[in-house]
Amino acid sequence: MIFVTVGTHYHGFERLIKKMDEVSLKIDENVVMQIGNTEYEPKNCEYYKFVEEEQMLDLYKNSDVIVAHGGEGTLMDALSFVKPVIVVPRLKKFHEHTDDHQIEISEALESQGKVIVIYDVNRLENALVEAKKMSLQQTKKSKTLAKFLEDYLRELKI
Amino acid sequence: MKIALISSYGGHLNEIMQIVDVFKSYDYFFITYDNFRTRGMNEEKHLMDNIGKNPIKMIKAFIKFYSIYRNERPDVIVSTGSEIAIPAFILAKIMGIRSVYIETWCRVKTRSGTGKIVYYFSDIFLVQWPDLLDLYGPKAQYYGGVI
């Protein structure tokens, strides 16, 4: 199953949802989408506007590929499941966000080899094929920040 | 020791949840925005209106924070942003509450609007990507990311 998620942002993500709805007809896999505030209603796939946390985790768990917007919360969740992740950053010029900051984290994760990033949704079909070939590794959670905070709090001696 | 964990909902809240174990040996509570997800949180919490870019809601947030700080008397506040941290840190500075700001994970090479302001009001200022150290200045520290 391909799980598409665009988070809870108040802007819709018409470009991605429309394209994915179209692509779903050309591929064998089942596509499930969480479309958030997107106005376009998918005609060819199962979709939800918003999903409770527990169901969200199930959708991630049951997916073979995750297609996500570049929201940090979404990406943190998506990466924790060790599945191929394709990121489509929301862009200001398409009225998908107030600025282009989603590109920053998307590029950083791409340069670490953790995700595939596409800016043009016409590349989606190709990216889905590429995603299957990704070599995946469980990201080891960094503990240095937590350690710094623990020490800081302990030394306050309150 | 009492700690207030402050963030908007969505990704910023997700970030603070990644490091919540650090705070479990202390008395801690959340201050976040009211939303269908945050309403379901089991932890002790104060929910407020999403400030966004609305100046009136920003003023209301200052009043709300003042009343929360006065009633709860936190010793330390910790935040991963976003704009909810602006009233939180300015008031904390005025009221003598220690503060730790963690710049959001999604800022890799550019500063967030919130970070630019909170830099001047926080006791500890952390970034999650090393390129931001020079951009912010000497107070910024880097100890890796929340994940």
mmCIF file of C-alpha atoms in Angstrom, chain A residues 21-22 32 34 39-40 43 65 75 87 89 116 125-126 139 142 153-154 156:
data_model
loop_
_atom_site.group_PDB
_atom_site.id
_atom_site.type_symbol
_atom_site.label_atom_id
_atom_site.label_comp_id
_atom_site.label_asym_id
_atom_site.label_seq_id
_atom_site.Cartn_x
_atom_site.Cartn_y
_atom_site.Cartn_z
ATOM 1 C CA ASP A 21 -5.083 10.187 -7.678
ATOM 2 C CA GLU A 22 -4.159 10.074 -11.361
ATOM 3 C CA VAL A 32 -4.535 5.537 0.677
ATOM 4 C CA GLN A 34 -4.662 11.684 4.136
ATOM 5 C CA GLU A 39 -10.142 20.741 -1.625
ATOM 6 C CA TYR A 40 -9.784 18.227 -4.445
ATOM 7 C CA LYS A 43 -11.874 9.772 -7.181
ATOM 8 C CA VAL A 65 5.986 3.378 0.510
ATOM 9 C CA LEU A 75 8.834 13.399 8.309
ATOM 10 C CA VAL A 87 9.021 13.855 0.009
ATOM 11 C CA PRO A 89 7.924 19.865 -0.346
ATOM 12 C CA ILE A 116 13.805 10.799 -2.139
ATOM 13 C CA GLU A 125 5.581 7.641 -10.905
ATOM 14 C CA ASN A 126 9.336 7.276 -11.407
ATOM 15 C CA THR A 139 18.110 5.930 12.189
ATOM 16 C CA SER A 142 20.837 10.980 18.735
ATOM 17 C CA LEU A 153 18.463 20.399 34.604
ATOM 18 C CA ARG A 154 20.416 18.356 37.147
ATOM 19 C CA LEU A 156 20.163 23.634 38.483
#
